[in-house]
XYZ file of C-alpha atoms in Angstrom:
385
model
C -8.397 24.830 -22.495
C -5.375 25.024 -20.212
C -2.551 22.546 -20.657
C -2.964 19.239 -18.809
C -0.767 18.978 -15.713
C 1.320 15.808 -15.774
C 2.292 14.302 -12.418
C 5.033 11.675 -12.315
C 4.718 9.091 -9.527
C 7.961 7.261 -8.731
C 7.528 3.718 -7.394
C 9.312 0.405 -7.206
C 6.646 -0.994 -9.530
C 2.946 -0.912 -10.308
C 1.973 -4.305 -8.950
C -0.883 -4.885 -6.552
C 0.614 -3.219 -3.476
C -0.700 -0.800 -0.874
C 0.876 2.409 -2.181
C 0.121 1.451 -5.774
C -3.537 0.744 -4.979
C -3.986 4.041 -3.147
C -2.446 5.978 -6.058
C -4.700 4.154 -8.516
C -7.757 4.935 -6.363
C -6.756 8.595 -6.598
C -5.957 8.368 -10.317
C -9.468 7.109 -11.127
C -10.961 10.146 -9.377
C -8.890 12.743 -11.247
C -10.307 14.911 -14.031
C -7.777 13.590 -16.524
C -8.308 16.463 -18.935
C -6.803 18.661 -16.218
C -4.430 16.291 -14.398
C -2.769 13.188 -15.810
C -0.605 10.686 -13.939
C 2.509 8.998 -15.308
C 4.667 6.408 -13.541
C 8.407 5.882 -13.220
C 9.141 2.353 -11.989
C 12.227 0.228 -11.402
C 13.100 -3.060 -13.081
C 15.832 -5.699 -13.044
C 15.427 -5.812 -16.835
C 17.048 -2.384 -17.093
C 20.193 -3.335 -15.159
C 21.913 -4.607 -18.300
C 23.137 -1.999 -20.727
C 21.392 -3.577 -23.732
C 17.973 -3.897 -22.068
C 15.032 -1.726 -23.060
C 11.780 -0.693 -21.364
C 10.001 -3.441 -23.317
C 12.052 -6.110 -21.512
C 10.193 -5.344 -18.291
C 7.497 -7.854 -17.383
C 4.031 -6.185 -17.292
C 2.592 -5.688 -13.809
C -0.894 -5.663 -12.313
C -1.825 -2.046 -13.090
C -0.059 -1.656 -16.462
C -3.150 -2.106 -18.595
C -5.327 0.234 -16.535
C -2.682 2.967 -16.458
C -2.388 2.862 -20.232
C -6.165 2.861 -20.625
C -6.456 5.948 -18.409
C -3.899 7.797 -20.540
C -0.810 7.395 -18.390
C 2.696 6.407 -19.435
C 5.022 3.987 -17.652
C 8.747 4.702 -17.733
C 11.496 2.459 -16.371
C 14.721 2.910 -14.419
C 17.263 0.259 -13.366
C 16.560 -1.305 -10.003
C 18.809 0.337 -7.403
C 21.363 -2.096 -5.934
C 23.699 0.319 -4.047
C 26.714 -1.009 -5.966
C 25.202 0.374 -9.194
C 24.866 3.883 -7.756
C 26.727 5.573 -10.676
C 24.624 3.683 -13.247
C 21.400 4.497 -11.401
C 22.226 8.167 -10.990
C 23.179 8.474 -14.653
C 19.909 6.796 -15.715
C 17.912 9.219 -13.560
C 19.792 12.213 -14.960
C 19.313 11.061 -18.545
C 15.606 10.494 -17.961
C 14.898 13.968 -16.594
C 17.085 15.619 -19.209
C 14.929 13.961 -21.850
C 11.523 14.479 -20.183
C 10.434 18.027 -19.398
C 6.666 17.486 -19.402
C 6.190 16.948 -15.661
C 4.986 19.755 -13.409
C 5.152 17.556 -10.301
C 7.321 14.569 -9.378
C 5.943 12.658 -6.393
C 8.375 10.086 -5.021
C 6.786 7.228 -3.095
C 9.974 5.189 -3.281
C 11.739 7.067 -0.501
C 14.776 4.769 -0.368
C 16.225 6.573 -3.409
C 14.175 9.787 -3.383
C 17.277 11.584 -2.112
C 18.858 10.762 -5.468
C 16.093 11.263 -8.027
C 14.211 14.248 -6.554
C 17.195 16.662 -6.485
C 18.083 15.613 -10.037
C 14.490 16.201 -11.172
C 14.559 19.648 -9.570
C 17.880 20.534 -11.178
C 16.503 19.451 -14.568
C 13.602 21.896 -14.272
C 10.716 20.080 -12.558
C 8.774 22.860 -10.744
C 7.533 20.809 -7.753
C 9.047 17.766 -6.053
C 7.357 15.709 -3.334
C 8.773 12.993 -1.081
C 5.896 10.802 0.116
C 6.482 8.408 3.024
C 4.118 5.437 3.042
C 5.813 3.114 5.534
C 7.170 3.229 9.065
C 10.007 0.755 9.062
C 12.624 -1.074 7.020
C 13.613 -4.694 6.611
C 16.438 -6.050 8.729
C 20.004 -6.375 7.538
C 22.117 -4.596 4.958
C 19.162 -3.507 2.824
C 17.539 -1.719 5.742
C 20.802 -0.032 6.693
C 21.282 1.171 3.106
C 17.719 2.476 2.969
C 18.248 4.560 6.102
C 21.531 5.899 4.736
C 20.063 7.086 1.439
C 17.028 8.605 3.201
C 19.121 10.858 5.423
C 18.173 14.543 5.216
C 15.399 13.707 2.754
C 13.263 16.516 4.169
C 15.855 18.962 2.810
C 15.808 17.445 -0.671
C 12.152 17.918 -1.628
C 9.836 20.912 -1.952
C 7.100 19.086 -0.037
C 7.141 16.188 2.419
C 4.017 14.019 2.724
C 3.441 11.029 5.014
C 0.514 8.682 5.507
C 0.873 8.796 9.308
C 2.876 10.366 12.113
C 4.904 7.153 12.415
C 5.688 7.103 8.700
C 6.651 10.773 8.782
C 9.031 10.408 11.692
C 10.587 7.231 10.353
C 11.459 8.715 6.951
C 11.886 12.446 7.596
C 12.985 12.472 11.236
C 11.613 13.900 14.455
C 13.037 17.388 13.858
C 11.242 17.804 10.521
C 8.050 16.612 12.196
C 8.414 19.077 15.094
C 9.036 21.904 12.656
C 5.795 21.128 10.823
C 7.587 20.386 7.563
C 5.706 17.133 7.002
C 2.089 17.037 5.823
C 0.137 14.044 7.143
C -2.251 12.671 4.503
C -4.016 9.488 5.509
C -4.353 6.747 2.896
C -7.855 7.019 1.431
C -9.856 4.392 -0.433
C -12.931 4.198 -2.623
C -15.024 3.450 0.465
C -18.233 2.811 -1.443
C -16.716 -0.271 -3.106
C -16.180 -1.930 0.265
C -19.427 -1.076 2.078
C -20.919 -4.092 3.831
C -23.860 -5.747 2.079
C -25.459 -8.851 3.614
C -26.827 -10.087 0.276
C -23.469 -9.716 -1.458
C -21.735 -11.447 1.449
C -24.058 -14.443 1.203
C -23.531 -14.766 -2.547
C -19.738 -14.509 -2.313
C -19.557 -17.035 0.525
C -21.726 -19.450 -1.450
C -19.572 -19.027 -4.550
C -16.399 -19.680 -2.552
C -17.872 -22.601 -0.623
C -17.694 -20.735 2.684
C -21.317 -20.868 3.802
C -21.422 -21.775 7.486
C -17.670 -21.257 7.932
C -15.819 -18.981 10.362
C -13.655 -17.040 7.908
C -10.497 -15.198 8.908
C -8.712 -13.144 6.290
C -5.571 -11.212 5.450
C -4.618 -9.078 2.447
C -0.960 -8.327 1.880
C 2.270 -9.172 0.129
C 4.072 -12.273 1.343
C 7.208 -10.708 2.801
C 8.907 -10.130 6.145
C 6.908 -7.010 6.996
C 3.519 -8.759 6.994
C 4.583 -11.483 9.464
C 2.753 -14.416 7.871
C 4.430 -17.078 10.064
C 2.882 -15.555 13.184
C -0.472 -15.104 11.422
C -0.495 -18.809 10.524
C 0.356 -19.727 14.117
C -2.592 -17.649 15.336
C -4.914 -19.332 12.865
C -3.719 -22.805 13.868
C -4.717 -21.985 17.466
C -8.126 -20.752 16.298
C -8.615 -24.105 14.555
C -8.343 -25.890 17.899
C -11.463 -24.049 19.103
C -13.304 -23.571 15.811
C -13.340 -26.651 13.592
C -15.226 -24.579 10.990
C -12.407 -22.035 10.638
C -11.007 -21.078 7.211
C -8.197 -18.629 6.451
C -8.197 -16.584 3.231
C -4.816 -15.157 2.237
C -4.861 -12.619 -0.599
C -1.620 -11.520 -2.155
C 1.609 -12.858 -3.609
C 5.276 -12.390 -2.875
C 8.651 -14.011 -2.184
C 7.602 -15.709 1.067
C 4.415 -17.361 -0.219
C 5.933 -20.813 -0.748
C 7.388 -20.752 2.763
C 3.927 -19.928 4.119
C 2.409 -22.855 2.213
C 5.107 -25.166 3.558
C 4.406 -24.029 7.120
C 0.688 -24.765 6.691
C 1.506 -28.272 5.446
C 3.964 -28.829 8.278
C 1.437 -28.039 11.017
C -1.411 -29.842 9.240
C -3.780 -26.978 8.389
C -3.273 -26.802 4.620
C -6.894 -27.825 3.988
C -8.207 -24.861 5.985
C -5.932 -22.207 4.408
C -6.685 -20.833 0.965
C -4.012 -18.943 -0.947
C -6.056 -16.706 -3.254
C -3.254 -14.768 -4.988
C -3.807 -11.212 -6.215
C -7.454 -10.341 -6.762
C -8.816 -7.449 -8.798
C -12.011 -7.378 -6.741
C -10.630 -7.716 -3.224
C -13.805 -6.077 -1.904
C -15.705 -9.336 -2.536
C -13.336 -11.255 -0.291
C -13.660 -8.749 2.549
C -17.418 -9.338 2.371
C -16.837 -13.070 2.820
C -14.600 -12.667 5.883
C -15.697 -12.613 9.534
C -12.408 -11.407 11.057
C -9.488 -9.493 9.522
C -5.911 -10.083 10.749
C -2.883 -7.818 10.326
C 0.014 -8.822 12.629
C 2.628 -6.737 10.762
C 6.042 -5.892 12.153
C 5.581 -2.343 10.830
C 3.269 -0.308 8.608
C 2.785 3.304 7.554
C -0.975 3.520 7.563
C -2.191 0.249 6.038
C -4.800 0.732 3.353
C -5.979 -2.848 3.859
C -6.964 -1.995 7.437
C -8.970 0.952 6.119
C -10.598 -1.354 3.563
C -11.438 -3.926 6.235
C -13.121 -1.321 8.437
C -15.011 0.032 5.435
C -16.298 -3.534 5.018
C -17.538 -3.578 8.610
C -15.025 -6.223 9.710
C -13.736 -6.773 13.221
C -9.944 -6.356 12.930
C -7.133 -7.746 15.064
C -3.856 -5.962 14.341
C -0.391 -5.604 15.832
C 0.178 -2.744 18.255
C 3.027 -1.514 16.049
C 0.384 -0.099 13.684
C -0.518 3.559 14.114
C -3.735 4.436 15.938
C -4.387 6.926 13.137
C -5.730 3.957 11.156
C -8.465 3.380 13.753
C -11.454 4.967 12.024
C -14.028 2.790 13.830
C -14.440 0.829 17.062
C -13.787 -2.388 15.124
C -10.005 -2.428 15.615
C -8.296 -4.363 18.427
C -4.559 -3.816 18.906
C -2.496 -6.722 20.270
C 1.216 -7.306 20.740
C 2.908 -9.768 18.402
C 5.118 -10.673 21.371
C 2.095 -12.434 22.911
C 1.678 -16.187 22.441
C -0.417 -16.898 19.336
C -2.981 -18.614 21.586
C -3.858 -15.296 23.226
C -4.692 -13.738 19.854
C -6.738 -16.812 19.012
C -8.694 -16.622 22.255
C -9.678 -13.006 21.696
C -10.590 -13.683 18.068
C -12.922 -16.514 19.034
C -14.510 -14.405 21.760
C -15.301 -11.676 19.180
C -16.815 -14.012 16.591
C -20.456 -13.077 17.190
C -20.241 -9.293 16.744
C -22.852 -7.514 14.619
C -21.618 -6.543 11.145
C -22.732 -3.065 10.028
C -22.469 -0.437 7.300
C -19.574 1.924 8.148
C -19.567 4.056 4.987
C -20.511 7.368 6.612
C -18.061 6.762 9.448
C -15.208 6.218 6.996
C -16.093 9.365 5.047
C -16.314 11.447 8.223
C -12.894 10.167 9.290
C -11.361 11.357 6.005
C -10.710 7.953 4.487
C -12.782 8.321 1.312
C -10.729 9.060 -1.804
C -13.415 11.119 -3.530
C -12.972 13.899 -0.978
C -9.192 13.534 -0.925
C -9.003 13.818 -4.715
C -10.367 17.356 -4.523
C -7.504 18.316 -2.215
C -4.895 16.725 -4.453
C -6.308 18.481 -7.507
C -5.895 21.822 -5.747
C -2.348 20.922 -4.793
C -1.309 19.778 -8.269
C -2.863 22.830 -9.921
C -1.960 25.594 -7.470
C 0.519 24.140 -4.970
C -2.056 24.583 -2.185
C -2.027 21.645 0.237
C -4.466 23.167 2.732
C -7.236 20.740 1.796
C -5.099 17.635 2.030
């Protein structure tokens, strides 16, 4: 038997995020006797000289990664001011670890640092993978753009989940030259396929029978624009007294979102569900999916929502490449929240349907995509991606 190919995925962490979930969907599909994934993550616990990997708090996917045969390695969290410490930690890691045939960097903010070092230390193939199409405001965003400069010249391969994500990270020139491979985020579509019986059971279990259920899945941070989402929902409540909002996810801005709901008097209609291992059940329970993000790469949650047969209202900043069905309505987040609410209420009586074959035909099913990745990892051939 040939030696197993080990692929190292570099991420901020392995919590329940979009990029992490898409990589795990792919990981589950791999023939792990041939291709095995490992993960290099970043942690505050490593920023002190005496800290060890074991000081890092376990994250959502830790247990599954270990069960599937993967290893999790840790670097210090990059803070700009600790550039020498970070660079030294990266260099020491790749000098010690020579088992990786591919390093795939999804954390593009520092990929310009760790990918060249990996290459110099003998890694045969390096990949910079853009999964977002924007940065946060302020100094952090400025620093991210600075360290991403010329990233297309610092990796053997450049992947992006959408045209927007490719241009944002690698630049318009690299895109024009065809140096960026667009690979749409794929999901395990079969898990999300609409089922009327399952929907009824989930809604009964959650106490949602007879309710008009709006939903959102995403981390509570600036990018996802929860304050505007809550404003939209509050306007829906004026028309639909039976409205309920399900919010899946966690993050630094969750308490602020709860406070806003209390302030405008809708806390009884908004349910903060936290991170859920079986998010597909909650999509079944929803009637409308909302995604008013400031920016996205190609949001996997929008793909999941369409795979669940949900009518989706999303910001017009999101790439049209995510529109696999006729269920997506694009609206400006510069509009008054009442205009979103009006259109949502008008769409409430649409017919829910099974979209599985549509999602597969559009290239959003991970089973097909896994075959292309296997070919790439084994032979460097990205023609089927």
